[in-house]
Coordinates of C-alpha atoms in Angstrom, one line a residue:
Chain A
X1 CA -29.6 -16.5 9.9
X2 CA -27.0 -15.4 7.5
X3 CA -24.1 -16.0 10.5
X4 CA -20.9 -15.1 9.6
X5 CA -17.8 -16.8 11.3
X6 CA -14.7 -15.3 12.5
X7 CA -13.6 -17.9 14.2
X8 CA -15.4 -20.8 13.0
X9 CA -16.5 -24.3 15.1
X10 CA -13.3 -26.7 15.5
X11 CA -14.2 -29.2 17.9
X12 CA -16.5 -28.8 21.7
X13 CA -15.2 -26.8 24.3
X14 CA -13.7 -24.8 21.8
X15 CA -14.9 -21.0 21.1
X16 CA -16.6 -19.7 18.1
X17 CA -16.6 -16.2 17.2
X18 CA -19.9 -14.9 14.9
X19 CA -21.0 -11.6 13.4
X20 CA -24.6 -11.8 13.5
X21 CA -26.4 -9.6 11.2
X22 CA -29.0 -7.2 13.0
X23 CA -32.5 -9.6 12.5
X24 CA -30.7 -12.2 13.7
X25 CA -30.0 -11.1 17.1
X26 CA -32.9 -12.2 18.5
X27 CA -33.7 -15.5 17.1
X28 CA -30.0 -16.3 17.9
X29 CA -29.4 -15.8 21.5
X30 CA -32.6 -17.8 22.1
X31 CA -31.4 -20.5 20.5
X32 CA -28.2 -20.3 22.4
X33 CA -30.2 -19.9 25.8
X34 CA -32.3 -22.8 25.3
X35 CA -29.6 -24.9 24.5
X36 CA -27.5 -23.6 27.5
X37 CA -24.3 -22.1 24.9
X38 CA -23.0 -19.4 27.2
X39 CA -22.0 -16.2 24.9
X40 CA -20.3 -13.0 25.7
X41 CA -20.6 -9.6 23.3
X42 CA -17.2 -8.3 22.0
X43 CA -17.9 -5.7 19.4
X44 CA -21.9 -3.9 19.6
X45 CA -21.5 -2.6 16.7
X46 CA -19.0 -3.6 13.7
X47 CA -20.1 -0.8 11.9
X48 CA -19.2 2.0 14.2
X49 CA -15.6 0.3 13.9
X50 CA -16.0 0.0 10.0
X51 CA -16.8 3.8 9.3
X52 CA -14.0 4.8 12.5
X53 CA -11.2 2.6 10.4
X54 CA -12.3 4.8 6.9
X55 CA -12.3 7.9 8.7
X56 CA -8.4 7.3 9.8
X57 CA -7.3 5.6 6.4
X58 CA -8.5 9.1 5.1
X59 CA -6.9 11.4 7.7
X60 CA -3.6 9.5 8.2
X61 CA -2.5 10.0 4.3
X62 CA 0.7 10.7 3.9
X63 CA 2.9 13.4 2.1
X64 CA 3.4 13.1 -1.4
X65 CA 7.3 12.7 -2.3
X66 CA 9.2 16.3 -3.1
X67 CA 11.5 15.2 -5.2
X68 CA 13.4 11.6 -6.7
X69 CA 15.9 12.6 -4.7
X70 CA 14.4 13.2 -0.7
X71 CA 12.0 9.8 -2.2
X72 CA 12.8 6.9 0.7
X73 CA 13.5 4.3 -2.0
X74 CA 13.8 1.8 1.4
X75 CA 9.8 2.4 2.0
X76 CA 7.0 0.7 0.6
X77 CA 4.5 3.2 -0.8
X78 CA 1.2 3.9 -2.0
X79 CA -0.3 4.0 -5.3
X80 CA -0.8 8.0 -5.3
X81 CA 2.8 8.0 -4.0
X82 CA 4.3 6.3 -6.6
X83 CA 2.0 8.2 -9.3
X84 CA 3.4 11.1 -7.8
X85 CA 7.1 9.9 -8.1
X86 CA 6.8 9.3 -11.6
X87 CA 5.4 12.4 -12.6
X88 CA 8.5 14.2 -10.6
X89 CA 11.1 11.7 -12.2
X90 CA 9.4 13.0 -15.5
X91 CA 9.3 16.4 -14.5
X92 CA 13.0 16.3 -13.4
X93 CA 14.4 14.3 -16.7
X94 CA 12.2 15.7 -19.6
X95 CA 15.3 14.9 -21.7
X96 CA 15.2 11.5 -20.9
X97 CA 12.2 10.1 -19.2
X98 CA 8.0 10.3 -20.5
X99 CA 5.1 8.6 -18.9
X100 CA 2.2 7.0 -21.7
X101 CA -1.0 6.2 -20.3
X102 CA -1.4 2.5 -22.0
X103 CA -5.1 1.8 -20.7
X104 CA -7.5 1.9 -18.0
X105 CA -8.2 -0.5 -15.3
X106 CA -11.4 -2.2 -14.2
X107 CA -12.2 0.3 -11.4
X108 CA -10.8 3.2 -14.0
X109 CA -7.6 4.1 -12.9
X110 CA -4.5 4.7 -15.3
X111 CA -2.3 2.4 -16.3
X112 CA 1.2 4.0 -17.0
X113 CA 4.2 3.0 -18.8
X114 CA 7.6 5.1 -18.0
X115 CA 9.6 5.4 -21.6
X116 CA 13.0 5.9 -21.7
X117 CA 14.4 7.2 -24.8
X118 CA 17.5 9.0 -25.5
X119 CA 16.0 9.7 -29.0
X120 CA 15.3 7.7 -33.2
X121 CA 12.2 6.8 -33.4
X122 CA 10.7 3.5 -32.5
X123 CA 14.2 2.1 -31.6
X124 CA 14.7 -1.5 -30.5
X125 CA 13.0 -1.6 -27.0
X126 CA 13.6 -3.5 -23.6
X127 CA 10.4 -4.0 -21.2
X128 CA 10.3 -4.8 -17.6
X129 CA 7.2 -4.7 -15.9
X130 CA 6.8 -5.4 -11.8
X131 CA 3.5 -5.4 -9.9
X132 CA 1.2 -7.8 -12.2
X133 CA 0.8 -9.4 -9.0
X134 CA -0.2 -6.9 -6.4
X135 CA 0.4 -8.7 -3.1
X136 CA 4.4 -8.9 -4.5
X137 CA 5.8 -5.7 -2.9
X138 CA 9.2 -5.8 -3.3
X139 CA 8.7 -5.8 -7.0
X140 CA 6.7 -2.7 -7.4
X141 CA 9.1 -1.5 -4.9
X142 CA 12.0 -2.7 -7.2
X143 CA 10.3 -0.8 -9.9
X144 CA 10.7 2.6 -8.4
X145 CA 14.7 2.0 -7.9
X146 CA 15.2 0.8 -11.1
X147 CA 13.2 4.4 -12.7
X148 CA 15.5 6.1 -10.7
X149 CA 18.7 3.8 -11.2
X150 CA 17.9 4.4 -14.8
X151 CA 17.9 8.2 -14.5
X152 CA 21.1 8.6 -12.1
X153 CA 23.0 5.7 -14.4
X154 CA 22.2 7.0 -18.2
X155 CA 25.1 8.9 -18.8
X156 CA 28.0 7.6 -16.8
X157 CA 27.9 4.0 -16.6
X158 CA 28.9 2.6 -19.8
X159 CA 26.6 -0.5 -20.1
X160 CA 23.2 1.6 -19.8
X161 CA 24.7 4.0 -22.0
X162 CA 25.1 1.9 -24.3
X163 CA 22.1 0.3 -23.7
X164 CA 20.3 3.6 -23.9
X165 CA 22.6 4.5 -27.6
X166 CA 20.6 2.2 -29.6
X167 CA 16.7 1.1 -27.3
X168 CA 14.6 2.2 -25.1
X169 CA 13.4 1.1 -22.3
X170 CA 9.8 1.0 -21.0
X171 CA 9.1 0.1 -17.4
X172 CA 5.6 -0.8 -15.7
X173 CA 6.0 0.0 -12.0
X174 CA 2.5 -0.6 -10.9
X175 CA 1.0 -3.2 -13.6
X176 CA -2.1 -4.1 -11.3
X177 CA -2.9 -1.1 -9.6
X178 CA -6.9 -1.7 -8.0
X179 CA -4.9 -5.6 -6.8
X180 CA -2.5 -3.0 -5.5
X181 CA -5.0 -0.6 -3.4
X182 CA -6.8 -3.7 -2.6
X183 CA -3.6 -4.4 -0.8
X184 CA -2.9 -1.1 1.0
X185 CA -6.6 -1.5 2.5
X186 CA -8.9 -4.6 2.4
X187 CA -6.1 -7.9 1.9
X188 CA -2.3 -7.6 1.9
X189 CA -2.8 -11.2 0.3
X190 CA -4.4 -9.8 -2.6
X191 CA -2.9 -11.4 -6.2
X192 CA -5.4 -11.1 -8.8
X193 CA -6.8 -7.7 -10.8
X194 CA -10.8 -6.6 -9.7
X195 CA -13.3 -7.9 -12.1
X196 CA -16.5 -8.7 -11.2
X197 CA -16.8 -12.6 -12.4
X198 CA -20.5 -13.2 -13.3
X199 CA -21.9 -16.2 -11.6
X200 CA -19.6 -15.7 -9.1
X201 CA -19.4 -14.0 -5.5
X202 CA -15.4 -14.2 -6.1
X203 CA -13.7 -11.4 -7.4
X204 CA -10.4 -11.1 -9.9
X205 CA -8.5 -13.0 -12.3
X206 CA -4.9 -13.9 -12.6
X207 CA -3.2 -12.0 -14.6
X208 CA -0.6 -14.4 -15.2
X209 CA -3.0 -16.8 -16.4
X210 CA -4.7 -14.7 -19.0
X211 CA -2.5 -14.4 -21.8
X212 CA -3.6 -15.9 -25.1
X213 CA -0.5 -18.6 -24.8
X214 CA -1.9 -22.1 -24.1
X215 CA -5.0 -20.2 -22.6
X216 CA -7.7 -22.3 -20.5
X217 CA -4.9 -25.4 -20.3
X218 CA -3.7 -27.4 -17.3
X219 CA -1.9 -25.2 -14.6
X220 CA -4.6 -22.7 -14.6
X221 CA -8.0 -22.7 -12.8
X222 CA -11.6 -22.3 -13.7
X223 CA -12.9 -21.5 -10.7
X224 CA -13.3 -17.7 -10.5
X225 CA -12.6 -18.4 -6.4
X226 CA -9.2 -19.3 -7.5
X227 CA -6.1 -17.6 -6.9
X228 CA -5.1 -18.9 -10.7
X229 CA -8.2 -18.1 -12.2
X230 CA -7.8 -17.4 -16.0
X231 CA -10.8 -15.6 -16.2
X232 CA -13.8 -16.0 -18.8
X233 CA -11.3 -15.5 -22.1
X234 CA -7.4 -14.2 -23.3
X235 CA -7.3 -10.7 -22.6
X236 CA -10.2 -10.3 -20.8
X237 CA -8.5 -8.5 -18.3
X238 CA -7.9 -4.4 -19.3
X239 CA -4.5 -4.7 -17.5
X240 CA -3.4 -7.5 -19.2
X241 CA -4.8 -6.1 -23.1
X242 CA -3.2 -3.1 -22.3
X243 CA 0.1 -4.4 -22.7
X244 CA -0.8 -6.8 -25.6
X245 CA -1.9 -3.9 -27.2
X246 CA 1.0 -1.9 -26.5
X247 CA 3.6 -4.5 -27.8
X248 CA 1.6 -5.2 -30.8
X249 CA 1.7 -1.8 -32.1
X250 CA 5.0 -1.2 -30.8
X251 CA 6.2 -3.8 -32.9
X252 CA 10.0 -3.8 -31.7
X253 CA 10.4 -5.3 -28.5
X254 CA 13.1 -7.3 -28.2
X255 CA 13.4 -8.4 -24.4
X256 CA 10.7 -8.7 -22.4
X257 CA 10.9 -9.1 -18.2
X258 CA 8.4 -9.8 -16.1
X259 CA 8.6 -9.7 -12.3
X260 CA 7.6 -11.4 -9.8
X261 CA 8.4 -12.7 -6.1
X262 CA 8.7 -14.7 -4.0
X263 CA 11.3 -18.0 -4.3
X264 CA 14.7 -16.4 -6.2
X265 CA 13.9 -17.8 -9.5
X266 CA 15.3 -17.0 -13.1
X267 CA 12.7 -18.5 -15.5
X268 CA 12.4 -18.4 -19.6
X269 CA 9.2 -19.8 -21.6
X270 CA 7.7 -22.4 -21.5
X271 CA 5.3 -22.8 -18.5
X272 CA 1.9 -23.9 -20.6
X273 CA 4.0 -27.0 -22.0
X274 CA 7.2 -29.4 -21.6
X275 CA 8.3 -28.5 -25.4
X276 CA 11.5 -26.6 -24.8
X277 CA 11.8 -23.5 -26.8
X278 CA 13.7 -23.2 -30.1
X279 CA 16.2 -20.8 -28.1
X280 CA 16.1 -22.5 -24.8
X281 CA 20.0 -22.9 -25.2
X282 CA 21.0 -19.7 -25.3
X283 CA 18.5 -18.3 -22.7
X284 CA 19.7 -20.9 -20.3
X285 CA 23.2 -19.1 -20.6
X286 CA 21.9 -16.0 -20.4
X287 CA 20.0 -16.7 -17.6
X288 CA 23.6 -18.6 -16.0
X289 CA 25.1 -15.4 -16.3
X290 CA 22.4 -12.9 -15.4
X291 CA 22.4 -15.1 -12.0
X292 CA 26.1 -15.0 -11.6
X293 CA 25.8 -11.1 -11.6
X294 CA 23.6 -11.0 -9.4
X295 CA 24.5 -13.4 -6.8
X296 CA 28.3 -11.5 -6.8
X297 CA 26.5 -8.5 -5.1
X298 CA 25.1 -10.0 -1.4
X299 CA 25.6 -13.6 -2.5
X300 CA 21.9 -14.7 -2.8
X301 CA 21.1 -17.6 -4.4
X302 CA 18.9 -17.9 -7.2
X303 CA 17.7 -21.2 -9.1
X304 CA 16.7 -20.8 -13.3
X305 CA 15.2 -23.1 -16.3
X306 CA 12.1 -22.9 -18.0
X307 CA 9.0 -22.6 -15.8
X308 CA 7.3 -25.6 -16.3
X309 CA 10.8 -27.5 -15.0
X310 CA 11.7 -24.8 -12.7
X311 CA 8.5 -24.0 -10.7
X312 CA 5.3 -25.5 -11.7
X313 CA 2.8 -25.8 -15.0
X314 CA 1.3 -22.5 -15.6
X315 CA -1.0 -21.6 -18.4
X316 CA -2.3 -18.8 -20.2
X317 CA 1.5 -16.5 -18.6
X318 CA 2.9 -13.4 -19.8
X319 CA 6.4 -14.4 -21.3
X320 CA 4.7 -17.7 -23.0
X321 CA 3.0 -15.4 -24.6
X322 CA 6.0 -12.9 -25.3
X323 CA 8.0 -15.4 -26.3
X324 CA 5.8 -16.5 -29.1
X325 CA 5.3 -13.1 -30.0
X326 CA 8.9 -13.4 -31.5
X327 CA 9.9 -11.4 -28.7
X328 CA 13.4 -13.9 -27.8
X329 CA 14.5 -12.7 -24.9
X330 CA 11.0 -13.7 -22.5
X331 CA 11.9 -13.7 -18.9
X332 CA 10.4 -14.1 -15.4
X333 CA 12.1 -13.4 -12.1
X334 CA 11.0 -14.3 -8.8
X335 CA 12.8 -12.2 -6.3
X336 CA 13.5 -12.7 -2.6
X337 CA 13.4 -14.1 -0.6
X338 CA 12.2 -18.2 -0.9
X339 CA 9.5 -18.0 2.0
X340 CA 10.8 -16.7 5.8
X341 CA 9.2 -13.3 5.2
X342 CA 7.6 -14.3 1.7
X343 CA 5.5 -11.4 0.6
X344 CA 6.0 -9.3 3.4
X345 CA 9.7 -8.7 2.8
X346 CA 11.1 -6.2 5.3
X347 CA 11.5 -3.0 3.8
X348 CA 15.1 -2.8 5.0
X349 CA 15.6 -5.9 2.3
X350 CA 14.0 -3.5 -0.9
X351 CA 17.1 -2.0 -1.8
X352 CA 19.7 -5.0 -1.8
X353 CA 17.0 -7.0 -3.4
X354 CA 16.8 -3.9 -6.3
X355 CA 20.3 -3.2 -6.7
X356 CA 21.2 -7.4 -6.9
X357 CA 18.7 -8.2 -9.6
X358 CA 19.5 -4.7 -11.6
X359 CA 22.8 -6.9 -12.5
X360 CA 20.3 -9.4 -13.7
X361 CA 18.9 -7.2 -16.2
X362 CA 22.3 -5.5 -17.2
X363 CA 22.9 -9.1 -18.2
X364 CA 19.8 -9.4 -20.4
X365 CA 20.0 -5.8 -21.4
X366 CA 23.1 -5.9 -22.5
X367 CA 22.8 -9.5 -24.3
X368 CA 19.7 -7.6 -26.5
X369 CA 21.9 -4.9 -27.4
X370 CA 25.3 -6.8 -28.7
X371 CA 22.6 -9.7 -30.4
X372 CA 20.3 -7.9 -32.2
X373 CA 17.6 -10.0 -34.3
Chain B
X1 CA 9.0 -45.8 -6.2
X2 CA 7.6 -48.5 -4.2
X3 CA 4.6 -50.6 -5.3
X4 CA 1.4 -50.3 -3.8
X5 CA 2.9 -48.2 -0.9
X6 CA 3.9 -45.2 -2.4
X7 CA 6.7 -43.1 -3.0
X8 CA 10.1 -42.7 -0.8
X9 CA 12.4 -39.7 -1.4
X10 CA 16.2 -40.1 0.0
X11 CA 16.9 -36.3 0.9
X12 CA 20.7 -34.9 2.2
X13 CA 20.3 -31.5 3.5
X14 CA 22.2 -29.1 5.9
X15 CA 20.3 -27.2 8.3
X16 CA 21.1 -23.6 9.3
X17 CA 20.0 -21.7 12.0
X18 CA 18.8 -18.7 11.7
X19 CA 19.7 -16.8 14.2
X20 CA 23.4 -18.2 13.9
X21 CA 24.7 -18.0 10.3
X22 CA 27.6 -20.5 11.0
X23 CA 26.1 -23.0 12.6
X24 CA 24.9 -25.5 10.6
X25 CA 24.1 -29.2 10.8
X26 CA 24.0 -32.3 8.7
X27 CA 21.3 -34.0 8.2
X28 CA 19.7 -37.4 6.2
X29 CA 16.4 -37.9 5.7
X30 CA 13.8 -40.4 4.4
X31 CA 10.2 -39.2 3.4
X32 CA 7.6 -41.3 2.1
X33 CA 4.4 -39.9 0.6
X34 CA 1.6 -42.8 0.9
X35 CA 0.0 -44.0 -2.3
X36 CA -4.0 -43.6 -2.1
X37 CA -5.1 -42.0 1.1
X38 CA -3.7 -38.1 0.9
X39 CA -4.8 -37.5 4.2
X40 CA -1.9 -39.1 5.8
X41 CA 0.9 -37.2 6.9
X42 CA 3.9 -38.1 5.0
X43 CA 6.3 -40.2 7.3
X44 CA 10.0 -38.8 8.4
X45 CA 12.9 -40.5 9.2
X46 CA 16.0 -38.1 9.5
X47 CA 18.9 -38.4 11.8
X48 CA 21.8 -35.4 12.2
X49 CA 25.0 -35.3 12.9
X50 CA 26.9 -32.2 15.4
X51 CA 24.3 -30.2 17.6
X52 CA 22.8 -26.9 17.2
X53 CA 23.2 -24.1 19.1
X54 CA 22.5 -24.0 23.0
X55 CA 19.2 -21.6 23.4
X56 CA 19.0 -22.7 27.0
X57 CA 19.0 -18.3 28.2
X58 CA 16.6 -16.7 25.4
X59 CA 14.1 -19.5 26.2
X60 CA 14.3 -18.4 29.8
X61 CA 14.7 -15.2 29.1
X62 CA 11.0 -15.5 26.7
X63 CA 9.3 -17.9 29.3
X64 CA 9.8 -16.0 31.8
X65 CA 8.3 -13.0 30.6
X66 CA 5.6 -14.3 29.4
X67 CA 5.0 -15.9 32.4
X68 CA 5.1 -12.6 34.3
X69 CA 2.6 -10.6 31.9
X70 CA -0.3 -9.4 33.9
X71 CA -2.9 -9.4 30.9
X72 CA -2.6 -12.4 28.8
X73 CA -0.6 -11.4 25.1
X74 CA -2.5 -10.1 22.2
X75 CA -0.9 -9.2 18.7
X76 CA -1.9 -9.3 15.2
X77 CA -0.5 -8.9 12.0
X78 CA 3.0 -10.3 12.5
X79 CA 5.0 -9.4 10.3
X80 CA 2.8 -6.4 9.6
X81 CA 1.9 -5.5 5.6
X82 CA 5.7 -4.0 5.7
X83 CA 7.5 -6.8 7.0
X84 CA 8.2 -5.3 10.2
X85 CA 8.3 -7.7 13.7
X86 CA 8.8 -5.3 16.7
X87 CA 11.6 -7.1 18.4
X88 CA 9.2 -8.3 21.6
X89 CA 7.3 -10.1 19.2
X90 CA 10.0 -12.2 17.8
X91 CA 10.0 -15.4 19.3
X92 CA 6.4 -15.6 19.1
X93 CA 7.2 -15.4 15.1
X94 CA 9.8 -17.9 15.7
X95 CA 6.8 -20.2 17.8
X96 CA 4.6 -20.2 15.3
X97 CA 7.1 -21.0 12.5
X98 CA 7.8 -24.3 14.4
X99 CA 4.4 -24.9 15.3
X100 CA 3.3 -24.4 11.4
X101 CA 5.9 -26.9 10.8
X102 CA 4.2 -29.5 12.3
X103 CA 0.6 -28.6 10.5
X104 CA 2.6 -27.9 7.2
X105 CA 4.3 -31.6 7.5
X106 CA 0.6 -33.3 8.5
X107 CA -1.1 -31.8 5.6
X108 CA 1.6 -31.6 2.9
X109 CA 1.3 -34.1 -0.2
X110 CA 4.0 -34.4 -3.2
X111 CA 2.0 -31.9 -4.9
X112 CA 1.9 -28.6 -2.0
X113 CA 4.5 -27.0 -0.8
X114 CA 3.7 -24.6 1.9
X115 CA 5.0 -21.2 3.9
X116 CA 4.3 -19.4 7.2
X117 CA 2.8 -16.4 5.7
X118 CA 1.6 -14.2 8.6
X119 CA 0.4 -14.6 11.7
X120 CA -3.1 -13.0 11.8
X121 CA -4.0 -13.0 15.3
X122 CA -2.6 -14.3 18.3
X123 CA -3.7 -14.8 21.9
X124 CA -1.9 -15.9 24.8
X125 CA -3.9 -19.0 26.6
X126 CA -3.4 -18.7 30.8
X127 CA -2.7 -21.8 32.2
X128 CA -2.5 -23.0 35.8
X129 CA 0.1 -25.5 34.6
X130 CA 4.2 -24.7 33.6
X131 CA 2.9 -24.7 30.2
X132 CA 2.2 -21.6 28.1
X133 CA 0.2 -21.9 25.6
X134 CA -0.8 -19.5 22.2
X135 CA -4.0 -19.6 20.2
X136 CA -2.7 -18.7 16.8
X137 CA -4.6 -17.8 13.7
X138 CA -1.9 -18.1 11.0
X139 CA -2.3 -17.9 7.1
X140 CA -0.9 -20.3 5.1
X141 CA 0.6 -19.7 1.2
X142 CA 0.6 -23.1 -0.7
X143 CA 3.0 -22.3 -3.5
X144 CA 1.5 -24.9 -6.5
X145 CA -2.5 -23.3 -5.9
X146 CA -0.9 -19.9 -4.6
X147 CA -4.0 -19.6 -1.9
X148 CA -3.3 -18.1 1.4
X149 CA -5.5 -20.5 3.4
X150 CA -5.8 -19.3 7.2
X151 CA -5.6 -21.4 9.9
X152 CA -6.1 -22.2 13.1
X153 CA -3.5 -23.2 15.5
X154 CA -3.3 -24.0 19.4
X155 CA 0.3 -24.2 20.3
X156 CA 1.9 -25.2 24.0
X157 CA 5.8 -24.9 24.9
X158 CA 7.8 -24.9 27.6
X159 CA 11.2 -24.5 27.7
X160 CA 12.1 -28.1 28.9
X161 CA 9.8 -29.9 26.9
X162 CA 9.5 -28.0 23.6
X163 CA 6.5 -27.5 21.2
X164 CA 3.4 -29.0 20.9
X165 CA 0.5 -28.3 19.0
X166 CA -2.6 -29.8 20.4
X167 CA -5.3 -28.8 17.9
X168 CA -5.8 -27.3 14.1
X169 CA -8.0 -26.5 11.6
X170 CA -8.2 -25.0 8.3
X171 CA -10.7 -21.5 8.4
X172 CA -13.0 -20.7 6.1
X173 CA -12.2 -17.7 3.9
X174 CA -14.2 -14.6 2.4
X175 CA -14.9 -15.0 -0.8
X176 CA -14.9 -11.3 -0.9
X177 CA -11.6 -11.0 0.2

């Protein structure tokens, strides 16, 4: 009968709620008559509701932003709003600030890259990317302050001047963007990118899981219904090659950040395995001190170690990868908060939670510069 | 580690509430996860030392409203995609974070650790009795898999006698979703 429950069977006595598709309408409610199963009709039609819900998404879109400046950085936002932002920080900071289109999603949409670049040519470069996870708001959130941070910051505070002297920065605000409109209007709980999985009704891989770093081990999944699904091979995912890509021919990245939330973590490699890292001293006091600058601004609390003592195993991840790139400085952060709100931090909390864990990555920023390698 | 029973965690912890910043308790607990058979709760010893604040006039305050709707409650989506909780609907957030507590503690292992993620759907549940009572579809985010696993909860409370949930169950999900 192809039912489909919304509220499935628990125990008797208990209500069920069922879509029933159109052929079955019949052949149901008989069998509920004869067997005496009262039943009442709450929606006629779902698709009426369906095609009504479209019809609103499309007329209730909002304004694009103006301007960086009238943006409301304490506001989540949409995909074609934050497109839009970056092409007016760009527009406002040609001197300063460029947008590369580094590869195309599974459902075609861009992937950009803001560069930051006070000049040389292929200087030393810091990456921080936020997003690879759509469902994680605050970061892509984050993101957006930290473009503009960048932009308002350059030329009088010392450190990212500094900073800014001898690298560049490139920053990935939206690093999943179909998980990301998947978020705004099917599932807010949307992780994983878009791809079709063949064999499979279940759609996406994990992103974090499909680096070429201990690919396919334990603390990944191979069931394409996972929410840690690696996916059918390394790189098999255009968001994730994008950025292997990128680094490879970049060839002079020397810290790479990748951001996450929720649970107020500071991570360094390894996740895929308990071997500690040939540099796993020094990162843990770098990671001491990035946490000590951040925690000085609203006091929150963050934890940090390697992932695989820190949080959990994990597979196939981003900085693993990184790391044995010969890219040294590898990190992950988890921002807030460590589970009362979760994913759906209030927006009030997108600011403090940007402005705290830019101190962070001063920290590491700054570490790069003075210890070049 | 304790042979062929299973393994017993010694835990000092201080509790804070929430809605009071400086008030905080002491507490000592035991927690043993059974060797074998995973689909025993854990069991929990804990005793506390001081008391937490008196919440004797918001739970009025709360019953009695409820008590007083003419339609039974309906909300979804709390907190919405933006983390926002209109202020009416906070101490049903508060509810169900109590309530999950007790389906979180009966199905957690040494291997899970779970969060209140959202709260899907909710439905107030008239009753001729004192009693008020909630039928609560809540989504659940286990940290180790990182699925959202929805599920369904049927919650009583009174002010006097506290909270109770009387019946769960784990929901099926989309695969397209």
């Amino acid at each position: 009968l192809q039912l489909d429950f919304w509220l499935a069977p628990r125990s008797p006595g208990q209500p069920v709620d069922v879509r029933v598709p159109f052929p079955s309408l019949q052949p149901l409610k008989a069998h509920l008559e004869a067997n005496g199963i009262s039943y009442s009709i709450m929606i006629e039609d779902v698709q009426t509701l369906v095609d009504d819900e479209q019809m609103e998404m499309l007329r209730s879109r909002r304004w694009l932003p103006f301007s960086t400046t009238t943006f409301d950085y304490t506001s989540y936002h949409s995909l074609d709003e934050i497109y839009a932002f970056m092409d007016l920080l760009v527009a406002e900071n040609p001197n300063l600030v460029s947008k590369l289109e580094i590869g195309q999603t599974t459902e075609n949409r861009p992937i950009y890259v803001l560069k930051f670049s006070k000049g040389g040519t292929n200087r030393p470069a810091i990456w921080i990317d936020t997003g690879i996870h759509s469902r994680e708001w605050v970061t892509q959130a984050s993101g957006v302050w930290f473009a503009k941070k960048i932009v308002l910051d350059h030329e009088n505070d010392e450190g990212l001047a500094s900073i800014l002297d001898k690298m560049d920065i490139f920053l990935e605000i939206v690093t999943n963007p179909d998980g990301f409109a998947f978020t705004q209007t099917k599932n807010r709980m949307w992780r994983k990118t878009r791809s079709k999985q063949s064999g499979s009704v279940c759609v996406g891989v994990d992103p974090n899981r499909n680096w070429d770093a201990g690919f396919g081990g334990s603390g990944a999944s191979k069931n394409p219904c996972s929410e840690t699904y690696h996916g059918p091979y390394a790189n098999s995912e255009p968001e994730v090659k994008a950025i292997v890509d990128f680094v490879k021919n970049h060839g002079n990245i020397k810290a790479f950040i990748s951001i996450h939330s929720y649970s107020q973590l500071l991570l360094y490699p390894y996740g895929y395995t308990r071997t500690p890292v040939p540099d796993q001293k020094e990162l843990h006091e770098i990671s001491e001190k990035a946490v000590a600058a951040l925690s000085s601004l609203y006091g929150t609390k963050y934890k940090y170690g390697s992932i695989i003592t820190t949080i959990y195993q994990a597979s196939g991840g981003t900085i693993d990868w990184t790391y044995n790139q010969g890219i040294k400085y590898s990190f992950t952060f988890e921002l807030r908060d460590t589970g009362r709100y979760g994913f759906l931090l209030p927006a009030k909390m997108i600011v403090p939670t940007a402005e705290e864990t830019w101190l962070a990555l001063k920290v590491i920023m700054e570490h790069a510069r003075d210890h070049p390698y | 580690d304790i042979d062929d029973v299973g393994r017993k965690y010694h835990l000092e912890l201080v509790l804070e509430d929430v809605l009071d910043k400086d008030g905080t308790v002491n507490c000592t607990a035991e927690v043993l996860y059974h060797l074998g058979n995973k689909n025993i709760a854990p069991d929990v010893h804990f005793t506390t030392e001081g008391e937490l604040k008196n919440t004797d006039e918001a739970d009025n305050v709360f019953y009695n409203r409820i008590k007083s709707l003419e339609k039974e409650l309906v909300a979804e989506n709390i907190p919405d995609s933006h983390g926002n909780v209109p202020p009416e609907m906070e101490p049903i957030r508060l509810l169900a974070w109590a309530a999950a507590g007790y389906v979180i503690w009966q199905n957690s292992t040494e291997n899970t650790k779970f969060q209140l993620a959202q709260i899907k759907h909710v439905k107030q549940v008239k009753r001729s009795d004192e009693y008020l009572e909630f039928d609560y579809t809540i989504l659940l985010h286990e940290m180790v898999s990182q699925e959202i696993i929805p599920w369904q909860m049927t919650v009583l409370w009174h002010p006097q006698h506290g909270v109770q949930v009387t019946q769960d169950s784990p929901q099926p999900k989309h695969p397209s979703e």
